[in-house]
């Protein structure tokens, strides 16, 4: 937190608590949960004015490190695990880190747990890989599921029996 021209009101390495709030010097607690950097700076500015510490401060806020934001990737990927996000990661960037397996299916599902638990979004894998899918920003707690490809099994007196990946538009 930087207050232009007044170093004693600036604060470095401010830690946001689990409840989404932080202590700003000895002036009070400020809520940072679900707020942009500009909104946090405005809250600091308002607090300084309310406490009669400054008439018109210029306040800026920067984030040194995001710690608590995590998404989870599971299914047919090289690395099934949790991934830390910094607030600007997209579905494509996390999937690039996780890596698709050859057995990955034709779609990816994101299960969002906030604000309504269980909200699902579905994306075509090819569109994600080709970069033609819309940019989808991730949120803390999202679950990304990459299912195995659907398979059809051909048996009996046929030329090439076996398991075949089912793709869009495929017919018998």
PDB file of C-alpha atoms in Angstrom:
ATOM      1  CA  UNK A   1       0.000   0.000   0.000  1.00  0.00           C
ATOM      2  CA  UNK A   2       1.554   3.280  -1.091  1.00  0.00           C
ATOM      3  CA  UNK A   3       0.309   6.718  -0.052  1.00  0.00           C
ATOM      4  CA  UNK A   4       1.957   9.201  -2.386  1.00  0.00           C
ATOM      5  CA  UNK A   5       4.361  11.494  -0.554  1.00  0.00           C
ATOM      6  CA  UNK A   6       3.666  10.132   2.951  1.00  0.00           C
ATOM      7  CA  UNK A   7       5.833   7.114   3.646  1.00  0.00           C
ATOM      8  CA  UNK A   8       4.528   6.647   7.219  1.00  0.00           C
ATOM      9  CA  UNK A   9       1.077   5.816   5.764  1.00  0.00           C
ATOM     10  CA  UNK A  10       2.537   3.353   3.279  1.00  0.00           C
ATOM     11  CA  UNK A  11       2.688  -0.314   4.266  1.00  0.00           C
ATOM     12  CA  UNK A  12       4.683  -3.180   2.782  1.00  0.00           C
ATOM     13  CA  UNK A  13       3.946  -6.922   2.942  1.00  0.00           C
ATOM     14  CA  UNK A  14       0.416  -6.563   4.290  1.00  0.00           C
ATOM     15  CA  UNK A  15      -1.046 -10.014   4.861  1.00  0.00           C
ATOM     16  CA  UNK A  16      -4.735 -10.586   4.131  1.00  0.00           C
ATOM     17  CA  UNK A  17      -6.290 -12.882   6.742  1.00  0.00           C
ATOM     18  CA  UNK A  18      -8.469 -15.900   6.001  1.00  0.00           C
ATOM     19  CA  UNK A  19     -11.604 -13.776   6.470  1.00  0.00           C
ATOM     20  CA  UNK A  20     -10.494 -11.547   3.574  1.00  0.00           C
ATOM     21  CA  UNK A  21      -9.583  -8.574   5.781  1.00  0.00           C
ATOM     22  CA  UNK A  22      -6.297  -6.968   6.787  1.00  0.00           C
ATOM     23  CA  UNK A  23      -5.091  -4.515   9.418  1.00  0.00           C
ATOM     24  CA  UNK A  24      -3.985  -1.214   7.922  1.00  0.00           C
ATOM     25  CA  UNK A  25      -1.367   0.212  10.276  1.00  0.00           C
ATOM     26  CA  UNK A  26      -3.291   1.216  13.434  1.00  0.00           C
ATOM     27  CA  UNK A  27      -6.225   2.771  11.601  1.00  0.00           C
ATOM     28  CA  UNK A  28      -8.507  -0.275  11.349  1.00  0.00           C
ATOM     29  CA  UNK A  29      -9.374  -3.376   9.356  1.00  0.00           C
ATOM     30  CA  UNK A  30     -10.104  -3.208   5.655  1.00  0.00           C
ATOM     31  CA  UNK A  31     -12.104  -5.785   3.713  1.00  0.00           C
ATOM     32  CA  UNK A  32     -10.232  -6.989   0.609  1.00  0.00           C
ATOM     33  CA  UNK A  33     -12.337 -10.040  -0.183  1.00  0.00           C
ATOM     34  CA  UNK A  34     -13.621 -10.046  -3.777  1.00  0.00           C
ATOM     35  CA  UNK A  35     -12.369  -6.493  -4.311  1.00  0.00           C
ATOM     36  CA  UNK A  36     -10.186  -5.091  -7.071  1.00  0.00           C
ATOM     37  CA  UNK A  37      -6.943  -3.286  -6.270  1.00  0.00           C
ATOM     38  CA  UNK A  38      -8.646   0.045  -7.019  1.00  0.00           C
ATOM     39  CA  UNK A  39     -11.468  -0.759  -4.590  1.00  0.00           C
ATOM     40  CA  UNK A  40      -8.951  -1.616  -1.861  1.00  0.00           C
ATOM     41  CA  UNK A  41      -7.045   1.629  -2.535  1.00  0.00           C
ATOM     42  CA  UNK A  42     -10.341   3.547  -2.309  1.00  0.00           C
ATOM     43  CA  UNK A  43     -11.087   1.870   1.051  1.00  0.00           C
ATOM     44  CA  UNK A  44      -7.652   2.882   2.393  1.00  0.00           C
ATOM     45  CA  UNK A  45      -8.182   6.432   1.108  1.00  0.00           C
ATOM     46  CA  UNK A  46     -11.623   6.633   2.750  1.00  0.00           C
ATOM     47  CA  UNK A  47     -10.231   5.333   6.045  1.00  0.00           C
ATOM     48  CA  UNK A  48      -7.474   7.969   6.063  1.00  0.00           C
ATOM     49  CA  UNK A  49     -10.004  10.730   5.368  1.00  0.00           C
ATOM     50  CA  UNK A  50     -12.484   9.435   7.992  1.00  0.00           C
ATOM     51  CA  UNK A  51      -9.711   9.260  10.616  1.00  0.00           C
ATOM     52  CA  UNK A  52      -8.725  12.819   9.680  1.00  0.00           C
ATOM     53  CA  UNK A  53      -5.194  11.765   8.767  1.00  0.00           C
ATOM     54  CA  UNK A  54      -5.288  13.313   5.276  1.00  0.00           C
ATOM     55  CA  UNK A  55      -7.640  15.492   3.215  1.00  0.00           C
ATOM     56  CA  UNK A  56      -7.040  14.015  -0.244  1.00  0.00           C
ATOM     57  CA  UNK A  57      -4.519  11.146  -0.290  1.00  0.00           C
ATOM     58  CA  UNK A  58      -3.424   9.389  -3.464  1.00  0.00           C
ATOM     59  CA  UNK A  59      -3.328   5.664  -2.659  1.00  0.00           C
ATOM     60  CA  UNK A  60      -2.120   2.769  -4.795  1.00  0.00           C
ATOM     61  CA  UNK A  61      -2.168  -0.935  -3.980  1.00  0.00           C
ATOM     62  CA  UNK A  62      -0.103  -3.704  -5.561  1.00  0.00           C
ATOM     63  CA  UNK A  63      -0.160  -7.434  -4.897  1.00  0.00           C
ATOM     64  CA  UNK A  64       3.208  -9.033  -4.229  1.00  0.00           C
ATOM     65  CA  UNK A  65       1.915 -12.602  -4.073  1.00  0.00           C
ATOM     66  CA  UNK A  66      -1.401 -14.422  -4.210  1.00  0.00           C
ATOM     67  CA  UNK A  67      -1.376 -17.344  -1.807  1.00  0.00           C
ATOM     68  CA  UNK A  68      -4.830 -18.674  -1.220  1.00  0.00           C
ATOM     69  CA  UNK A  69      -6.254 -19.077  -4.711  1.00  0.00           C
ATOM     70  CA  UNK A  70      -6.250 -22.649  -5.928  1.00  0.00           C
ATOM     71  CA  UNK A  71      -7.953 -24.594  -8.706  1.00  0.00           C
ATOM     72  CA  UNK A  72      -8.062 -28.361  -9.034  1.00  0.00           C
ATOM     73  CA  UNK A  73      -7.439 -30.343 -12.222  1.00  0.00           C
ATOM     74  CA  UNK A  74      -8.403 -34.004 -12.510  1.00  0.00           C
ATOM     75  CA  UNK A  75      -9.084 -36.628 -15.144  1.00  0.00           C
ATOM     76  CA  UNK A  76      -7.181 -37.439 -18.302  1.00  0.00           C
ATOM     77  CA  UNK A  77      -4.260 -35.023 -17.825  1.00  0.00           C
ATOM     78  CA  UNK A  78      -0.532 -35.556 -17.223  1.00  0.00           C
ATOM     79  CA  UNK A  79      -0.593 -33.797 -13.843  1.00  0.00           C
ATOM     80  CA  UNK A  80      -3.708 -34.267 -11.717  1.00  0.00           C
ATOM     81  CA  UNK A  81      -3.259 -31.852  -8.826  1.00  0.00           C
ATOM     82  CA  UNK A  82      -4.079 -28.428  -7.431  1.00  0.00           C
ATOM     83  CA  UNK A  83      -2.714 -25.340  -9.185  1.00  0.00           C
ATOM     84  CA  UNK A  84      -2.146 -21.941  -7.597  1.00  0.00           C
ATOM     85  CA  UNK A  85      -3.602 -19.074  -9.548  1.00  0.00           C
ATOM     86  CA  UNK A  86      -2.703 -15.402  -9.279  1.00  0.00           C
ATOM     87  CA  UNK A  87      -6.048 -14.016 -10.298  1.00  0.00           C
ATOM     88  CA  UNK A  88      -5.316 -13.669 -14.006  1.00  0.00           C
ATOM     89  CA  UNK A  89      -4.966 -17.308 -15.087  1.00  0.00           C
ATOM     90  CA  UNK A  90      -7.351 -18.667 -17.666  1.00  0.00           C
ATOM     91  CA  UNK A  91      -8.587 -22.172 -18.308  1.00  0.00           C
ATOM     92  CA  UNK A  92      -6.196 -22.513 -21.258  1.00  0.00           C
ATOM     93  CA  UNK A  93      -3.111 -21.539 -19.226  1.00  0.00           C
ATOM     94  CA  UNK A  94      -3.849 -24.062 -16.454  1.00  0.00           C
ATOM     95  CA  UNK A  95      -4.657 -26.832 -18.944  1.00  0.00           C
ATOM     96  CA  UNK A  96      -1.364 -26.110 -20.729  1.00  0.00           C
ATOM     97  CA  UNK A  97       0.419 -26.772 -17.434  1.00  0.00           C
ATOM     98  CA  UNK A  98      -1.622 -29.899 -16.696  1.00  0.00           C
ATOM     99  CA  UNK A  99      -1.253 -31.315 -20.224  1.00  0.00           C
ATOM    100  CA  UNK A 100      -3.807 -33.456 -22.027  1.00  0.00           C
ATOM    101  CA  UNK A 101      -3.301 -37.224 -22.247  1.00  0.00           C
ATOM    102  CA  UNK A 102      -3.883 -39.043 -25.563  1.00  0.00           C
ATOM    103  CA  UNK A 103      -6.950 -40.592 -23.920  1.00  0.00           C
ATOM    104  CA  UNK A 104      -8.504 -37.161 -23.114  1.00  0.00           C
ATOM    105  CA  UNK A 105     -12.085 -36.693 -24.215  1.00  0.00           C
ATOM    106  CA  UNK A 106     -13.559 -34.113 -26.548  1.00  0.00           C
ATOM    107  CA  UNK A 107     -14.585 -31.612 -23.869  1.00  0.00           C
ATOM    108  CA  UNK A 108     -13.454 -30.031 -20.602  1.00  0.00           C
ATOM    109  CA  UNK A 109     -15.774 -29.150 -17.752  1.00  0.00           C
ATOM    110  CA  UNK A 110     -15.241 -26.426 -15.151  1.00  0.00           C
ATOM    111  CA  UNK A 111     -17.227 -26.767 -11.952  1.00  0.00           C
ATOM    112  CA  UNK A 112     -17.469 -23.412 -10.206  1.00  0.00           C
ATOM    113  CA  UNK A 113     -18.132 -23.470  -6.477  1.00  0.00           C
ATOM    114  CA  UNK A 114     -18.702 -19.747  -5.889  1.00  0.00           C
ATOM    115  CA  UNK A 115     -21.163 -18.029  -5.691  1.00  0.00           C
ATOM    116  CA  UNK A 116     -23.480 -20.949  -6.550  1.00  0.00           C
ATOM    117  CA  UNK A 117     -21.902 -24.345  -5.779  1.00  0.00           C
ATOM    118  CA  UNK A 118     -21.918 -26.815  -8.651  1.00  0.00           C
ATOM    119  CA  UNK A 119     -22.316 -24.379 -11.550  1.00  0.00           C
ATOM    120  CA  UNK A 120     -20.886 -26.144 -14.615  1.00  0.00           C
ATOM    121  CA  UNK A 121     -19.297 -24.764 -17.777  1.00  0.00           C
ATOM    122  CA  UNK A 122     -18.402 -27.000 -20.734  1.00  0.00           C
ATOM    123  CA  UNK A 123     -15.736 -26.259 -23.360  1.00  0.00           C
ATOM    124  CA  UNK A 124     -14.773 -28.152 -26.490  1.00  0.00           C
ATOM    125  CA  UNK A 125     -11.222 -29.454 -26.180  1.00  0.00           C
ATOM    126  CA  UNK A 126     -10.319 -28.723 -29.820  1.00  0.00           C
ATOM    127  CA  UNK A 127     -11.397 -25.079 -29.450  1.00  0.00           C
ATOM    128  CA  UNK A 128      -9.228 -24.756 -26.316  1.00  0.00           C
ATOM    129  CA  UNK A 129      -6.224 -26.322 -28.050  1.00  0.00           C
ATOM    130  CA  UNK A 130      -6.629 -24.214 -31.205  1.00  0.00           C
ATOM    131  CA  UNK A 131      -7.110 -20.981 -29.251  1.00  0.00           C
ATOM    132  CA  UNK A 132     -10.564 -20.345 -30.699  1.00  0.00           C
ATOM    133  CA  UNK A 133     -12.418 -20.795 -27.394  1.00  0.00           C
ATOM    134  CA  UNK A 134     -13.391 -17.743 -25.398  1.00  0.00           C
ATOM    135  CA  UNK A 135     -10.975 -16.755 -22.649  1.00  0.00           C
ATOM    136  CA  UNK A 136     -12.385 -18.149 -19.412  1.00  0.00           C
ATOM    137  CA  UNK A 137     -10.953 -16.616 -16.222  1.00  0.00           C
ATOM    138  CA  UNK A 138     -10.636 -19.028 -13.326  1.00  0.00           C
ATOM    139  CA  UNK A 139     -11.719 -18.402  -9.754  1.00  0.00           C
ATOM    140  CA  UNK A 140     -10.500 -19.745  -6.450  1.00  0.00           C
ATOM    141  CA  UNK A 141     -11.942 -23.212  -5.824  1.00  0.00           C
ATOM    142  CA  UNK A 142     -12.805 -24.072  -9.439  1.00  0.00           C
ATOM    143  CA  UNK A 143     -12.552 -27.759 -10.373  1.00  0.00           C
ATOM    144  CA  UNK A 144     -11.437 -28.582 -13.909  1.00  0.00           C
ATOM    145  CA  UNK A 145     -12.383 -32.056 -15.087  1.00  0.00           C
ATOM    146  CA  UNK A 146     -10.968 -33.605 -18.267  1.00  0.00           C
ATOM    147  CA  UNK A 147     -12.878 -36.849 -18.875  1.00  0.00           C
ATOM    148  CA  UNK A 148     -11.520 -39.860 -20.725  1.00  0.00           C
ATOM    149  CA  UNK A 149     -12.621 -40.092 -24.346  1.00  0.00           C
ATOM    150  CA  UNK A 150     -15.839 -41.984 -24.902  1.00  0.00           C
ATOM    151  CA  UNK A 151     -15.252 -45.306 -26.590  1.00  0.00           C
ATOM    152  CA  UNK A 152     -17.374 -47.621 -28.704  1.00  0.00           C
ATOM    153  CA  UNK A 153     -16.443 -51.281 -28.823  1.00  0.00           C
ATOM    154  CA  UNK A 154     -16.801 -53.168 -32.085  1.00  0.00           C
ATOM    155  CA  UNK A 155     -16.893 -56.963 -31.758  1.00  0.00           C
ATOM    156  CA  UNK A 156     -17.921 -59.940 -33.747  1.00  0.00           C
ATOM    157  CA  UNK A 157     -17.261 -60.902 -37.332  1.00  0.00           C
ATOM    158  CA  UNK A 158     -15.854 -57.589 -38.536  1.00  0.00           C
ATOM    159  CA  UNK A 159     -12.633 -56.630 -40.290  1.00  0.00           C
ATOM    160  CA  UNK A 160     -11.209 -54.510 -37.422  1.00  0.00           C
ATOM    161  CA  UNK A 161     -12.714 -55.281 -33.980  1.00  0.00           C
ATOM    162  CA  UNK A 162     -11.638 -53.173 -31.001  1.00  0.00           C
ATOM    163  CA  UNK A 163     -12.214 -49.958 -29.088  1.00  0.00           C
ATOM    164  CA  UNK A 164     -12.749 -46.754 -31.068  1.00  0.00           C
ATOM    165  CA  UNK A 165     -12.830 -43.194 -29.733  1.00  0.00           C
ATOM    166  CA  UNK A 166     -16.235 -41.610 -30.284  1.00  0.00           C
ATOM    167  CA  UNK A 167     -15.917 -38.217 -31.937  1.00  0.00           C
ATOM    168  CA  UNK A 168     -18.473 -35.584 -32.845  1.00  0.00           C
ATOM    169  CA  UNK A 169     -20.379 -36.503 -36.015  1.00  0.00           C
ATOM    170  CA  UNK A 170     -19.356 -40.153 -35.933  1.00  0.00           C
ATOM    171  CA  UNK A 171     -21.914 -42.646 -37.221  1.00  0.00           C
ATOM    172  CA  UNK A 172     -22.190 -46.430 -37.069  1.00  0.00           C
TER     173      UNK A 172
END
